[in-house]
Short mmCIF file of C-alpha atoms in Angstrom, two decimals:
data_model
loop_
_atom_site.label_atom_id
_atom_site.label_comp_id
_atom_site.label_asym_id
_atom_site.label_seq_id
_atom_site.Cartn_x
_atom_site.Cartn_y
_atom_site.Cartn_z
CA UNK A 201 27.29 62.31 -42.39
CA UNK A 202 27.55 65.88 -41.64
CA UNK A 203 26.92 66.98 -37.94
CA UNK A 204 24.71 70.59 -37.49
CA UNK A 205 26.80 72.97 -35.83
CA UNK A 206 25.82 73.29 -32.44
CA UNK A 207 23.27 76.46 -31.58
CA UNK A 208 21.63 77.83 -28.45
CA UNK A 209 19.02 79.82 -30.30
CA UNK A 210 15.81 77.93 -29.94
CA UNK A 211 13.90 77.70 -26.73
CA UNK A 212 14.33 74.67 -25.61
CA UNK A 213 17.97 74.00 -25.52
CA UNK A 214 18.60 77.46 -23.75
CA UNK A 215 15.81 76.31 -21.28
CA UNK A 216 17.75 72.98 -21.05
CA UNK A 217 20.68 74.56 -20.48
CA UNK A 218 19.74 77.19 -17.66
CA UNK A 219 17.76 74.09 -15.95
CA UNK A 220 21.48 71.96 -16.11
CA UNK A 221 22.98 75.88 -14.87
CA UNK A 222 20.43 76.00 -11.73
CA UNK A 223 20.66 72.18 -11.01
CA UNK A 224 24.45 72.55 -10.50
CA UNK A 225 25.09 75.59 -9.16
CA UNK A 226 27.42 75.27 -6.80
CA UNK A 227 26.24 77.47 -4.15
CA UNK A 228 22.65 78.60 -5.12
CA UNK A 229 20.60 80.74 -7.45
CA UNK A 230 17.32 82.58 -6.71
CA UNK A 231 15.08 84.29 -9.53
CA UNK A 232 13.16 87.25 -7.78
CA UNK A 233 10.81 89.43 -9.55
CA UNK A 234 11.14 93.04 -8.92
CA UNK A 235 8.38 92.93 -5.92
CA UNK A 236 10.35 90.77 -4.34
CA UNK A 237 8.61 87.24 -5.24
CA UNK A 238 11.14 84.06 -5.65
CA UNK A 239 10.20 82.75 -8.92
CA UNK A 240 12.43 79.63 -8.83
CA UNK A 241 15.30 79.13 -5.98
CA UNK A 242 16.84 76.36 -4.21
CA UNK A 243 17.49 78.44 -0.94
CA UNK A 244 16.35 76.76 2.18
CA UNK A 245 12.92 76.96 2.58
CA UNK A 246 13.41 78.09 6.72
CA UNK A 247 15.80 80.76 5.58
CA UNK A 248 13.80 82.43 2.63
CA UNK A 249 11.03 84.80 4.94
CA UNK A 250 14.02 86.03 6.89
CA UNK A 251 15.58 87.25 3.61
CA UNK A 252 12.46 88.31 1.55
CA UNK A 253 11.83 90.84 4.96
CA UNK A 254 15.12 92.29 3.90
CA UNK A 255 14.52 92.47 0.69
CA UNK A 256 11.76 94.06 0.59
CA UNK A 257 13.20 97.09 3.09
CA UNK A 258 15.56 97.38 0.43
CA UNK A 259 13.08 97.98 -1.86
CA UNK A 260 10.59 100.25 0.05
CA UNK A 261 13.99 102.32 0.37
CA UNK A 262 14.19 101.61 4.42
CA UNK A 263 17.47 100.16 3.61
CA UNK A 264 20.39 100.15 0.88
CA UNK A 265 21.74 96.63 1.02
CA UNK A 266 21.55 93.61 3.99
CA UNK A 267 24.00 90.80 4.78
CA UNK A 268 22.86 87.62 6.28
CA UNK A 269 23.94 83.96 6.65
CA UNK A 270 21.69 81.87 4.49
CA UNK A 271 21.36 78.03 3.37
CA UNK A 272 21.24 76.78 -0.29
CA UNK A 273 20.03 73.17 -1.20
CA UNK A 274 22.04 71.50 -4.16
CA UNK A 275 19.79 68.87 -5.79
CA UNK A 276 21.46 65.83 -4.35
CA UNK A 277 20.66 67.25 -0.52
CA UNK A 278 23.26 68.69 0.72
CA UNK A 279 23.08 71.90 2.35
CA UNK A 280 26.04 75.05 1.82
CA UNK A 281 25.80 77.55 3.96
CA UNK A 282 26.92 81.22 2.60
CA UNK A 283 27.28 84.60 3.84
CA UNK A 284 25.52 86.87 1.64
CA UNK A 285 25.89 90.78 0.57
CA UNK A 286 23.15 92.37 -1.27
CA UNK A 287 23.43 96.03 -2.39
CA UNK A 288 21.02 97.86 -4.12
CA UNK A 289 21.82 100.71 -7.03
CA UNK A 290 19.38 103.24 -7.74
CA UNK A 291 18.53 105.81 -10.59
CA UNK A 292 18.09 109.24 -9.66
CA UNK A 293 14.41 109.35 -8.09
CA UNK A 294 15.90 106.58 -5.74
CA UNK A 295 13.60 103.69 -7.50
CA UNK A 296 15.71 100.12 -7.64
CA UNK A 297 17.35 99.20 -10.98
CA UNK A 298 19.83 96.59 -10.10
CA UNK A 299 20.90 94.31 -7.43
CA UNK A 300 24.35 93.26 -6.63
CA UNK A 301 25.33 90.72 -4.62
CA UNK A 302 28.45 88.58 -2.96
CA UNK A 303 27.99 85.22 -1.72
CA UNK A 304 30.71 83.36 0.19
CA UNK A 305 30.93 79.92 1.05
CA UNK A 306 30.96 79.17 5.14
CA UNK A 307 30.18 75.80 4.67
CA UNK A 308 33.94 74.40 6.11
CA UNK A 309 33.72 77.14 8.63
CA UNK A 310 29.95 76.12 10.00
CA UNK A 311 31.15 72.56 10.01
CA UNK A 312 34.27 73.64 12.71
CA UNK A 313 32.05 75.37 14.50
CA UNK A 314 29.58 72.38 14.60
CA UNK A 315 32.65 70.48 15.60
CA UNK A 316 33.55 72.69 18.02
CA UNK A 317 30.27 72.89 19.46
CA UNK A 318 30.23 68.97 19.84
CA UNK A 319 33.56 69.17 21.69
CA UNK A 320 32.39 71.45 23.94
CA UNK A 321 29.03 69.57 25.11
CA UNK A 322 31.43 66.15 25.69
CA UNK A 323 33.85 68.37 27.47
CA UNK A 324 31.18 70.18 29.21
CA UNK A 325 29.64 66.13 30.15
CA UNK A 326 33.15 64.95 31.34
CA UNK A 327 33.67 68.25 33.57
CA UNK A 328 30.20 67.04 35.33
CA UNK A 329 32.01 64.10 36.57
CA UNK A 330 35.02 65.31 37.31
CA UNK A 331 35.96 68.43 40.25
CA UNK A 332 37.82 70.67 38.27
CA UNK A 333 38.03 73.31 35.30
CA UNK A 334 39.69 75.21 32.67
CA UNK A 335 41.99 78.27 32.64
CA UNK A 336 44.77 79.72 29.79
CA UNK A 337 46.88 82.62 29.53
CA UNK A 338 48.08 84.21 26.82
CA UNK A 339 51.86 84.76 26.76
CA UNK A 340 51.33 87.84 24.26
CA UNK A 341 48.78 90.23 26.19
CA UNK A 342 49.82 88.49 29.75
CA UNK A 343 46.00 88.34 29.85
CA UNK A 344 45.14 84.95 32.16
CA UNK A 345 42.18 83.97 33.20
CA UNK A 346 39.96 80.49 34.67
CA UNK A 347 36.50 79.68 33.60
CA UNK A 348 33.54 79.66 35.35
CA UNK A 349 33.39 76.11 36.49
CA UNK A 350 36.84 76.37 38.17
CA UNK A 351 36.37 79.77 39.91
CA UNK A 352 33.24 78.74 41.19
CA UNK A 353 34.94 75.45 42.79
CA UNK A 354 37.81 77.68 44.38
CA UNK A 355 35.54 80.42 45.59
CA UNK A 356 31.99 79.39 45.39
CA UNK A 357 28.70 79.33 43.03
CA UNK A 358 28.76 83.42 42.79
CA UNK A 359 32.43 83.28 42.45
CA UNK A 360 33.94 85.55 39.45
CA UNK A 361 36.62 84.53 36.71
CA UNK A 362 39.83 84.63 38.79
CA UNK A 363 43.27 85.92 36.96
CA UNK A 364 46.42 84.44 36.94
CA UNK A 365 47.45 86.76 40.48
CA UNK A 366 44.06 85.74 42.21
CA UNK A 367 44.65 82.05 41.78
CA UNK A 368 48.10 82.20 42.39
CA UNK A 369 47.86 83.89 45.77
CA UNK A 370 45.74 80.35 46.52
CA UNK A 371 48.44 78.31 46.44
CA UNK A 372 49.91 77.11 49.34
CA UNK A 373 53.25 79.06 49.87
CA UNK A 374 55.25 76.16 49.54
CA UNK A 375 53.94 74.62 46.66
CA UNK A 376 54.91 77.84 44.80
CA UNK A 377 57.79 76.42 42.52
CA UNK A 378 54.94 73.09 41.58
CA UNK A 379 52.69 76.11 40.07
CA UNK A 380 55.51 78.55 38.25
CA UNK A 381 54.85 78.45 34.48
CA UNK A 382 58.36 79.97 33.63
CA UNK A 383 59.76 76.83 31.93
CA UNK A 384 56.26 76.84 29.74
CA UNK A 385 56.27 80.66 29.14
CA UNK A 386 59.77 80.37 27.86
CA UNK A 387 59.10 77.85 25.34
CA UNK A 388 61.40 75.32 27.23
CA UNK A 389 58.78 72.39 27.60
CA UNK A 390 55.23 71.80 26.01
CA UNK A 391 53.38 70.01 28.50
CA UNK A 392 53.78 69.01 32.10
CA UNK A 393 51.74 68.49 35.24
CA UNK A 394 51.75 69.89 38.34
CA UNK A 395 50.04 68.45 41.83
CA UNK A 396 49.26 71.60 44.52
CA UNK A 397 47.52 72.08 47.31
CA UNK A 398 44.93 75.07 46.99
CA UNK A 399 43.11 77.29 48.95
CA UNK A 400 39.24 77.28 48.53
CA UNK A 401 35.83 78.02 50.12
CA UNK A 402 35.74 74.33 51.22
CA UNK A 403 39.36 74.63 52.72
CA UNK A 404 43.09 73.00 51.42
CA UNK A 405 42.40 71.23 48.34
CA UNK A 406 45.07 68.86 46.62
CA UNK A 407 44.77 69.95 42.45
CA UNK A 408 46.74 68.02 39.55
CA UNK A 409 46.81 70.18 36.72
CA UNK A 410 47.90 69.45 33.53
CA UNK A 411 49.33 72.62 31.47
CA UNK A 412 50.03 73.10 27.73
CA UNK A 413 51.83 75.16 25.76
CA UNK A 414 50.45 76.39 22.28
CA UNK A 415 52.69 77.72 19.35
CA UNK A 416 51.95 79.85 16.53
CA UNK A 417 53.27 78.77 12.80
CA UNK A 418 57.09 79.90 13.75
CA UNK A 419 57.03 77.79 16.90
CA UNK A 420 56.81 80.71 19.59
CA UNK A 421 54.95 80.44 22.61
CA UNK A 422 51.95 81.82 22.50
CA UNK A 423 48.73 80.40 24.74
CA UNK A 424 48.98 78.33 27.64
CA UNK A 425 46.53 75.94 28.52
CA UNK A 426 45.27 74.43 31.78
CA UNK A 427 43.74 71.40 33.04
CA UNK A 428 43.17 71.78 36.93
CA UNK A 429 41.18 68.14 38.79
CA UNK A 430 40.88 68.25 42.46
CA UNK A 431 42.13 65.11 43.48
CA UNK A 432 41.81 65.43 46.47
CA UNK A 433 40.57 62.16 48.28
CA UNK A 434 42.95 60.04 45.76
CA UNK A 435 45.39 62.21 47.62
CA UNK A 436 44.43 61.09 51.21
CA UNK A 437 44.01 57.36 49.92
CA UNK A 438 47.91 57.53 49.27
CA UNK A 439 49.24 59.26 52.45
CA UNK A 440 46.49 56.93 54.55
CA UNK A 441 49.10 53.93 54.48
CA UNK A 442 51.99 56.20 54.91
CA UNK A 443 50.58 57.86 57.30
CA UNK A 444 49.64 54.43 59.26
CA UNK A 445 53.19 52.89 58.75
CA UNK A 446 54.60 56.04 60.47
CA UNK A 447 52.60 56.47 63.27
CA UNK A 448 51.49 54.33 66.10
CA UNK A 449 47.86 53.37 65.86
CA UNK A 450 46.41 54.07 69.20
CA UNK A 451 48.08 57.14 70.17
CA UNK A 452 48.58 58.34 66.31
CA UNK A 453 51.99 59.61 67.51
CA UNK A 454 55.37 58.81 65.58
CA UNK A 455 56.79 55.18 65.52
CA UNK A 456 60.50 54.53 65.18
CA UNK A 457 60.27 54.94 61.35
CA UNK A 458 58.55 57.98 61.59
CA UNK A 459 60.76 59.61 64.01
CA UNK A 460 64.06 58.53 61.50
CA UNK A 461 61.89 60.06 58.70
CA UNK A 462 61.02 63.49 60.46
CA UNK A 463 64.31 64.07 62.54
CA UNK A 464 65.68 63.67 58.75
CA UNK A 465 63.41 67.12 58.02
CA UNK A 466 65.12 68.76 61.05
CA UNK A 467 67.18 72.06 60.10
CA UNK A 468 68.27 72.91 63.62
CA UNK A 469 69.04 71.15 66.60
CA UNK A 470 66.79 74.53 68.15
CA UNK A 471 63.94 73.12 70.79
CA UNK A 472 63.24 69.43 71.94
CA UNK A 473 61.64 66.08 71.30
CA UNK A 474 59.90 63.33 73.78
CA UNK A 475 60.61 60.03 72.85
CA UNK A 476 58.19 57.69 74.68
CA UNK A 477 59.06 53.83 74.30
CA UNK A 478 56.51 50.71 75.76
CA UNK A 479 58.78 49.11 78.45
CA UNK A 480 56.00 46.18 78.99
CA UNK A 481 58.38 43.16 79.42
CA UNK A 482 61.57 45.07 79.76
CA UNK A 483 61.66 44.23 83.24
CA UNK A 484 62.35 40.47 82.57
CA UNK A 485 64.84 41.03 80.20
CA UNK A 486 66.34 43.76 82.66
CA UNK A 487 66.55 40.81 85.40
CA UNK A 488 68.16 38.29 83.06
CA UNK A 489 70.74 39.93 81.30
CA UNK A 490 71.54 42.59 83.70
CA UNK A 491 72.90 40.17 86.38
CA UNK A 492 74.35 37.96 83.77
CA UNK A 493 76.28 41.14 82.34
CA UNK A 494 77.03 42.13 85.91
CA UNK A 495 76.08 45.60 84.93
CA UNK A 496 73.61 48.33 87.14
CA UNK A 497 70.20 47.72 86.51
CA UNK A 498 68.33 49.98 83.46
CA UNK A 499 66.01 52.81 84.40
CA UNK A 500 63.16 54.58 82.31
#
């Protein structure tokens, strides 16, 4: 048996093969008469008045080419998303004679931006329930800046962006060294967190903030990125019992323990101190022991 050589002359396998062409195109393919009428396409059908407005301006010579973002449909369903460039040649009495066109595949890059997007709406939920906000400098430019939700809790709703100097100058004086990004900058450390009290429209505010550092491909420093939570009532709920166990509860002044703790903190022996002690039943013990000691009797 003798196979017949294989031939695309007659009709129908050319029309076979063009439908098997269109059917698996990998990106799309649109048939458009010369007034600008799709014969057959698989663009999206939402996308294809946008471009046949443009096409046509290209054709009533208001325009020479167009780019736009546009969505093809494969036959299984799924959707590719392209950026297309459509130029137009024309003879010498400026009527159309051929089209040219670039199509590039976005398709990855829509799906990091959808990702993106997504990231940003959880974030944006989980900043709702949570004081605090962003901010990141950029170790190249020495551009630094906070976003909206943070300047607005330091300085109020109308509050602007604040830079890197503005939000510094917040910080309580001697929390400076908790703040300094110099380790980070220098590419010394990746990640740490820092706990500061700030300065804001509702007074001294206690912030943790948790800072990153971000490296291009050769590993140098480039972006730093903040995390800044006011945490400030878990704050008070820790010193409360230290507080308590250093003080005396009716007067709130210093017990013995926090007297040893704060004359520790001295750095001079420059001015004075009261030390008050509760002498209820000392005069008992004074009567006992001083006459058994045979010693003068004790004075407060």
């Amino acid at each position: 048996m003798v196979a017949e050589p294989y031939t695309a002359d007659d009709p129908e396998t050319r029309l076979a093969l063009f439908d098997f062409a269109f059917e698996n195109a990998a990106i799309g393919i649109s048939l458009v008469d010369f007034e600008g009428r799709i014969i057959r396409g698989n663009a999206h059908p939402e996308d294809i008045e946008a471009d046949l407005i443009l096409f046509k301006q290209v054709l009533q010579g208001r325009r020479d080419g167009y780019t736009m973002e546009k969505r093809y449909l494969r036959h299984f369903g799924e959707i590719v998303h392209v950026l297309i460039h459509v130029a137009a040649m024309r003879d010498a009495e400026g009527r159309v004679v051929r089209f040219i066109s670039q199509i590039e595949d976005i398709t990855r890059h829509k799906d990091h931006e959808r990702q993106l997007a997504e990231r940003a709406a959880q974030l944006e939920l989980a900043l709702e329930a949570v004081r605090g906000g962003f901010w990141q400098k950029d170790i190249v430019t020495g551009k630094c800046e906070t976003s909206d939700r943070l300047a607005q809790l330091i300085g109020g709703p109308t509050a602007a962006r604040l830079d890197l100097e503005r939000y510094v100058n917040r910080v309580k004086v001697n929390d400076g060294a908790q703040a300094d990004l110099t380790p980070l900058i220098a590419g010394k450390i990746d990640q740490n967190v820092a706990e500061y009290r700030l300065d804001t429209v509702q007074g001294e505010r206690w912030m943790r903030c948790d800072r990153r550092l971000l490296r291009d491909s050769d590993g140098r420093p480039v972006k730093i990125a903040g995390m800044a939570i006011d945490f400030t009532e878990d704050r008070r709920r820790i010193e409360m019992p230290e507080e308590t166990a250093r003080t005396d509860a009716l007067t709130g002044l210093l017990n013995r323990r926090g007297l040893s703790i704060e004359f520790a903190t001295l750095h001079s022996a420059d001015g004075f101190a009261v030390l008050a002690l509760d002498l209820e039943g000392f005069k008992a013990v004074n009567d006992v022991y001083r006459h058994a000691s045979c010693k003068p009797p004790l004075h407060a």
